[in-house]
Amino acid sequence: MDREDSTHHRALVTAARDGDQRARDELVTAYLPLVYNIVGRALNRHADVDDVVQETFIRALDGLPGLRDPDSFRSWLVTIAVNEIRRLRRPDQHHAHPADPLDDPHTLDAADPGADFVDLTLVHLDLADQRRETVEATRWLEPDDRTLLSLWWLEAAGRLTRTEVATALELSPQHTAVRVQRLKAQLDAARVVVRALAAVPPCDRLRQTVGVWDGVPSALWRKRIARHARECVRCTGHWSGLAPAEGLLAGFALLPPTTALTLWAT
């Protein structure tokens, strides 16, 4: 953001904080794509994405009079979005996954694929093979890691700073860096899973491994299939040639919000 844009932004946030309805509407319109992409990627396939986005802005606008520094608005708004994501998940946190999916396959997340944010990304963008693999691999991450991914994705694209990501996660920049490194490793493993499952002809040993799998991506099956790929002579080659994930994510544009959200914001 250059100096002129920064000055305009400060004036806009200040006017909105002072109750100017036009300024408030302009802020919502300006930041709706950012918040929608954070929430959508973090809550992939969840039916309440639009509701969480709306609640984020409602809480932000209600709390705006208490915002002291207009320059911190984006960081503050992102933090509110992450807190709303956590609030939505909190009632389900006691439904822990079993130690192995074979123990209780019915506990796996079976959200409606019709609302799949990954599918939206694939439809809107013409992706090269590794970028497509990376997008599909996000389905295999755990909920908290998808929240981190949604923020890191926007950092890689230049939409957020590392400080803003750390603030939203309530972590130090150093701890955030450790979390991001762990996420990269999990995402790479998920990319290998996508490759292994798509291989033609399929690996017979892998077919036996996933024989009781219900077809729903999960962190538990990611670990199981990735372990097979490390140990299988035929599948171990899927680990080769993985381009750095941040380079693949950096070129993604923000997906446009749903029509319902756009109408709500106007």
CSV table of C-alpha atoms in Angstrom, one decimal:
chain,number,residue,atom,x,y,z
A,1,MET,CA,0.0,0.0,0.0
A,2,ASP,CA,1.6,3.3,-1.1
A,3,ARG,CA,1.5,6.5,0.9
A,4,GLU,CA,-1.6,7.9,-0.9
A,5,ASP,CA,-3.5,4.7,-0.4
A,6,SER,CA,-2.4,4.5,3.2
A,7,THR,CA,-3.7,8.0,3.9
A,8,HIS,CA,-7.0,7.2,2.2
A,9,HIS,CA,-7.3,4.0,4.2
A,10,ARG,CA,-6.7,5.7,7.5
A,11,ALA,CA,-9.2,8.4,6.7
A,12,LEU,CA,-11.7,5.7,5.7
A,13,VAL,CA,-11.3,3.7,8.9
A,14,THR,CA,-11.4,6.8,11.0
A,15,ALA,CA,-14.7,7.9,9.3
A,16,ALA,CA,-16.2,4.4,9.8
A,17,ARG,CA,-15.1,4.4,13.4
A,18,ASP,CA,-16.8,7.8,13.9
A,19,GLY,CA,-20.1,6.4,12.5
A,20,ASP,CA,-20.0,7.3,8.8
A,21,GLN,CA,-22.3,4.6,7.3
A,22,ARG,CA,-20.9,5.2,3.8
A,23,ALA,CA,-17.3,4.6,5.0
A,24,ARG,CA,-18.5,1.5,6.9
A,25,ASP,CA,-20.1,0.1,3.7
A,26,GLU,CA,-16.9,0.9,1.7
A,27,LEU,CA,-14.8,-1.0,4.3
A,28,VAL,CA,-17.0,-4.1,4.1
A,29,THR,CA,-16.9,-4.1,0.3
A,30,ALA,CA,-13.1,-3.6,0.3
A,31,TYR,CA,-12.3,-6.4,2.7
A,32,LEU,CA,-15.1,-8.9,1.9
A,33,PRO,CA,-12.9,-10.9,-0.6
A,34,LEU,CA,-10.1,-11.2,1.9
A,35,VAL,CA,-12.3,-12.4,4.8
A,36,TYR,CA,-14.2,-14.7,2.5
A,37,ASN,CA,-11.0,-16.4,1.3
A,38,ILE,CA,-9.7,-16.8,4.8
A,39,VAL,CA,-13.0,-18.3,6.1
A,40,GLY,CA,-13.7,-20.3,3.0
A,41,ARG,CA,-10.3,-22.0,2.9
A,42,ALA,CA,-10.3,-22.6,6.6
A,43,LEU,CA,-13.8,-24.1,6.6
A,44,ASN,CA,-13.7,-25.9,3.3
A,45,ARG,CA,-17.0,-27.7,2.5
A,46,HIS,CA,-18.7,-26.2,5.6
A,47,ALA,CA,-22.3,-24.9,5.0
A,48,ASP,CA,-21.8,-21.9,7.3
A,49,VAL,CA,-19.0,-20.0,5.5
A,50,ASP,CA,-21.2,-17.1,4.5
A,51,ASP,CA,-22.6,-16.9,8.0
A,52,VAL,CA,-19.2,-16.8,9.6
A,53,VAL,CA,-18.1,-14.0,7.1
A,54,GLN,CA,-21.1,-12.0,8.0
A,55,GLU,CA,-20.6,-12.4,11.7
A,56,THR,CA,-17.0,-11.4,11.3
A,57,PHE,CA,-18.0,-8.1,9.8
A,58,ILE,CA,-20.9,-7.5,12.3
A,59,ARG,CA,-18.4,-8.0,15.2
A,60,ALA,CA,-15.8,-5.8,13.6
A,61,LEU,CA,-18.3,-2.9,12.9
A,62,ASP,CA,-19.7,-3.2,16.4
A,63,GLY,CA,-16.2,-3.0,17.9
A,64,LEU,CA,-14.9,-0.4,15.6
A,65,PRO,CA,-15.3,2.5,18.0
A,66,GLY,CA,-12.8,0.8,20.3
A,67,LEU,CA,-10.1,0.5,17.6
A,68,ARG,CA,-7.3,3.0,18.5
A,69,ASP,CA,-5.0,2.7,15.5
A,70,PRO,CA,-6.6,2.8,12.0
A,71,ASP,CA,-3.5,1.3,10.5
A,72,SER,CA,-4.2,-1.9,12.5
A,73,PHE,CA,-7.6,-2.4,11.0
A,74,ARG,CA,-6.7,-5.3,8.6
A,75,SER,CA,-4.8,-7.2,11.3
A,76,TRP,CA,-7.6,-6.7,13.7
A,77,LEU,CA,-10.2,-7.8,11.2
A,78,VAL,CA,-8.3,-11.0,10.3
A,79,THR,CA,-8.0,-11.8,14.0
A,80,ILE,CA,-11.7,-11.5,14.4
A,81,ALA,CA,-12.2,-13.8,11.4
A,82,VAL,CA,-10.0,-16.5,12.9
A,83,ASN,CA,-11.8,-16.2,16.2
A,84,GLU,CA,-15.1,-16.7,14.5
A,85,ILE,CA,-13.7,-19.8,12.8
A,86,ARG,CA,-12.7,-21.1,16.2
A,87,ARG,CA,-16.0,-20.3,17.6
A,88,LEU,CA,-17.8,-22.3,14.9
A,89,ARG,CA,-15.6,-25.3,15.5
A,90,ARG,CA,-15.7,-25.2,19.3
A,91,PRO,CA,-18.9,-27.2,19.8
A,92,ASP,CA,-17.5,-30.1,17.8
A,93,GLN,CA,-14.1,-30.2,19.5
A,94,HIS,CA,-15.1,-33.0,21.9
A,95,HIS,CA,-15.6,-35.3,18.9
A,96,ALA,CA,-12.0,-36.3,18.6
A,97,HIS,CA,-10.8,-38.6,15.8
A,98,PRO,CA,-9.9,-42.2,16.8
A,99,ALA,CA,-6.2,-43.2,16.9
A,100,ASP,CA,-6.7,-45.1,13.6
A,101,PRO,CA,-9.5,-44.7,11.0
A,102,LEU,CA,-10.1,-48.4,11.1
A,103,ASP,CA,-11.3,-48.1,14.7
A,104,ASP,CA,-14.3,-45.9,13.8
A,105,PRO,CA,-14.6,-44.7,10.2
A,106,HIS,CA,-17.9,-43.0,10.9
A,107,THR,CA,-16.2,-40.2,12.8
A,108,LEU,CA,-14.6,-38.9,9.7
A,109,ASP,CA,-15.7,-35.5,8.4
A,110,ALA,CA,-18.3,-36.1,5.7
A,111,ALA,CA,-19.3,-32.5,4.9
A,112,ASP,CA,-21.3,-31.7,1.8
A,113,PRO,CA,-19.0,-31.7,-1.2
A,114,GLY,CA,-21.4,-29.4,-3.1
A,115,ALA,CA,-20.1,-26.6,-1.0
A,116,ASP,CA,-16.4,-27.5,-1.5
A,117,PHE,CA,-14.1,-24.4,-1.6
A,118,VAL,CA,-11.4,-26.5,-3.2
A,119,ASP,CA,-13.7,-27.2,-6.1
A,120,LEU,CA,-14.5,-23.5,-6.5
A,121,THR,CA,-10.7,-22.8,-6.7
A,122,LEU,CA,-10.2,-25.4,-9.3
A,123,VAL,CA,-13.2,-24.2,-11.4
A,124,HIS,CA,-12.1,-20.5,-11.3
A,125,LEU,CA,-8.4,-21.1,-12.1
A,126,ASP,CA,-6.6,-22.8,-14.9
A,127,LEU,CA,-3.9,-24.6,-12.9
A,128,ALA,CA,-0.7,-26.4,-13.9
A,129,ASP,CA,-0.4,-30.0,-12.6
A,130,GLN,CA,1.5,-29.2,-9.3
A,131,ARG,CA,-0.7,-26.2,-8.5
A,132,ARG,CA,-3.8,-28.4,-9.0
A,133,GLU,CA,-2.3,-31.1,-6.8
A,134,THR,CA,-1.6,-28.6,-4.1
A,135,VAL,CA,-5.2,-27.3,-4.1
A,136,GLU,CA,-6.6,-30.8,-4.0
A,137,ALA,CA,-4.1,-31.7,-1.2
A,138,THR,CA,-5.6,-29.1,1.1
A,139,ARG,CA,-8.6,-31.4,1.6
A,140,TRP,CA,-6.3,-33.7,3.6
A,141,LEU,CA,-5.3,-31.2,6.3
A,142,GLU,CA,-6.8,-31.0,9.8
A,143,PRO,CA,-9.1,-28.1,10.6
A,144,ASP,CA,-6.5,-26.0,12.6
A,145,ASP,CA,-4.0,-26.5,9.8
A,146,ARG,CA,-6.5,-25.3,7.2
A,147,THR,CA,-6.9,-22.1,9.2
A,148,LEU,CA,-3.2,-21.6,9.2
A,149,LEU,CA,-3.1,-22.5,5.5
A,150,SER,CA,-5.7,-19.9,4.7
A,151,LEU,CA,-3.6,-17.2,6.3
A,152,TRP,CA,-0.2,-18.5,4.9
A,153,TRP,CA,-1.8,-18.7,1.5
A,154,LEU,CA,-2.6,-15.0,1.6
A,155,GLU,CA,0.8,-14.2,3.0
A,156,ALA,CA,2.4,-16.1,0.1
A,157,ALA,CA,0.2,-14.1,-2.3
A,158,GLY,CA,1.3,-10.8,-0.7
A,159,ARG,CA,-2.1,-10.1,0.9
A,160,LEU,CA,-1.1,-10.5,4.5
A,161,THR,CA,2.2,-9.9,6.4
A,162,ARG,CA,3.8,-12.5,8.7
A,163,THR,CA,3.1,-10.2,11.6
A,164,GLU,CA,-0.6,-10.1,10.7
A,165,VAL,CA,-0.6,-13.9,10.5
A,166,ALA,CA,1.1,-14.3,13.8
A,167,THR,CA,-1.3,-11.8,15.4
A,168,ALA,CA,-4.4,-13.6,14.1
A,169,LEU,CA,-3.1,-16.9,15.5
A,170,GLU,CA,-2.1,-15.3,18.8
A,171,LEU,CA,1.5,-16.6,18.4
A,172,SER,CA,4.9,-15.0,18.2
A,173,PRO,CA,6.4,-14.6,14.7
A,174,GLN,CA,9.0,-17.3,15.6
A,175,HIS,CA,6.3,-19.8,16.7
A,176,THR,CA,4.3,-19.0,13.6
A,177,ALA,CA,7.4,-19.8,11.5
A,178,VAL,CA,7.6,-23.2,13.2
A,179,ARG,CA,3.9,-23.8,12.6
A,180,VAL,CA,4.3,-22.9,8.9
A,181,GLN,CA,7.2,-25.3,8.5
A,182,ARG,CA,5.2,-28.1,10.0
A,183,LEU,CA,2.3,-27.2,7.7
A,184,LYS,CA,4.5,-27.3,4.6
A,185,ALA,CA,5.6,-30.8,5.6
A,186,GLN,CA,2.0,-31.9,6.0
A,187,LEU,CA,0.9,-30.3,2.7
A,188,ASP,CA,3.8,-32.0,0.9
A,189,ALA,CA,2.6,-35.3,2.3
A,190,ALA,CA,-0.9,-34.6,1.2
A,191,ARG,CA,0.4,-33.8,-2.3
A,192,VAL,CA,2.1,-37.2,-2.4
A,193,VAL,CA,-1.2,-38.7,-1.3
A,194,VAL,CA,-3.0,-37.0,-4.2
A,195,ARG,CA,-0.3,-38.3,-6.6
A,196,ALA,CA,-0.4,-41.8,-5.3
A,197,LEU,CA,-4.2,-42.1,-5.5
A,198,ALA,CA,-4.3,-40.7,-9.0
A,199,ALA,CA,-1.5,-43.0,-10.3
A,200,VAL,CA,-2.3,-45.0,-13.5
A,201,PRO,CA,-2.1,-47.9,-13.3
A,202,PRO,CA,-2.8,-47.9,-9.5
A,203,CYS,CA,-0.5,-49.6,-7.0
A,204,ASP,CA,-1.9,-52.9,-6.0
A,205,ARG,CA,-0.5,-52.6,-2.4
A,206,LEU,CA,-2.0,-49.2,-2.0
A,207,ARG,CA,-5.3,-50.5,-3.3
A,208,GLN,CA,-5.2,-53.0,-0.5
A,209,THR,CA,-4.3,-50.3,2.1
A,210,VAL,CA,-7.2,-48.2,1.2
A,211,GLY,CA,-9.6,-51.0,0.7
A,212,VAL,CA,-11.8,-50.1,3.7
A,213,TRP,CA,-11.4,-46.3,3.2
A,214,ASP,CA,-14.7,-44.5,2.7
A,215,GLY,CA,-13.2,-42.0,0.2
A,216,VAL,CA,-13.4,-39.0,2.5
A,217,PRO,CA,-10.1,-37.2,2.8
A,218,SER,CA,-8.8,-37.0,6.4
A,219,ALA,CA,-5.6,-36.3,8.3
A,220,LEU,CA,-5.6,-39.9,9.6
A,221,TRP,CA,-5.7,-41.4,6.1
A,222,ARG,CA,-3.2,-38.8,4.9
A,223,LYS,CA,-0.7,-40.2,7.3
A,224,ARG,CA,-1.6,-43.8,6.4
A,225,ILE,CA,-1.3,-43.3,2.7
A,226,ALA,CA,1.9,-41.1,3.0
A,227,ARG,CA,3.5,-43.8,5.1
A,228,HIS,CA,2.7,-46.4,2.4
A,229,ALA,CA,4.3,-44.1,-0.2
A,230,ARG,CA,7.5,-43.9,1.8
A,231,GLU,CA,7.8,-47.6,2.2
A,232,CYS,CA,6.5,-48.8,-1.2
A,233,VAL,CA,9.2,-49.1,-3.9
A,234,ARG,CA,6.6,-48.3,-6.6
A,235,CYS,CA,5.1,-45.2,-4.8
A,236,THR,CA,8.2,-43.7,-3.3
A,237,GLY,CA,8.9,-41.7,-6.5
A,238,HIS,CA,5.8,-39.6,-5.8
A,239,TRP,CA,8.0,-37.7,-3.2
A,240,SER,CA,10.3,-36.5,-5.9
A,241,GLY,CA,10.1,-33.2,-7.7
A,242,LEU,CA,7.7,-31.4,-5.3
A,243,ALA,CA,8.0,-27.7,-6.1
A,244,PRO,CA,8.0,-25.4,-3.0
A,245,ALA,CA,4.4,-24.9,-2.0
A,246,GLU,CA,4.7,-21.1,-1.3
A,247,GLY,CA,5.7,-20.6,-4.9
A,248,LEU,CA,2.7,-22.5,-6.1
A,249,LEU,CA,0.3,-20.6,-3.9
A,250,ALA,CA,1.7,-17.1,-4.5
A,251,GLY,CA,0.0,-16.7,-7.9
A,252,PHE,CA,-3.5,-17.3,-6.8
A,253,ALA,CA,-6.0,-14.5,-7.0
A,254,LEU,CA,-8.7,-14.1,-4.4
A,255,LEU,CA,-11.9,-16.0,-5.2
A,256,PRO,CA,-14.9,-13.7,-5.5
A,257,PRO,CA,-17.4,-13.9,-2.6
A,258,THR,CA,-20.7,-15.7,-3.2
A,259,THR,CA,-23.6,-13.7,-4.7
A,260,ALA,CA,-25.5,-13.9,-1.4
A,261,LEU,CA,-22.5,-12.2,0.4
A,262,THR,CA,-22.1,-9.6,-2.3
A,263,LEU,CA,-25.8,-8.7,-2.0
A,264,TRP,CA,-25.5,-8.6,1.8
A,265,ALA,CA,-22.6,-6.2,1.6
A,266,THR,CA,-24.3,-3.7,-0.7
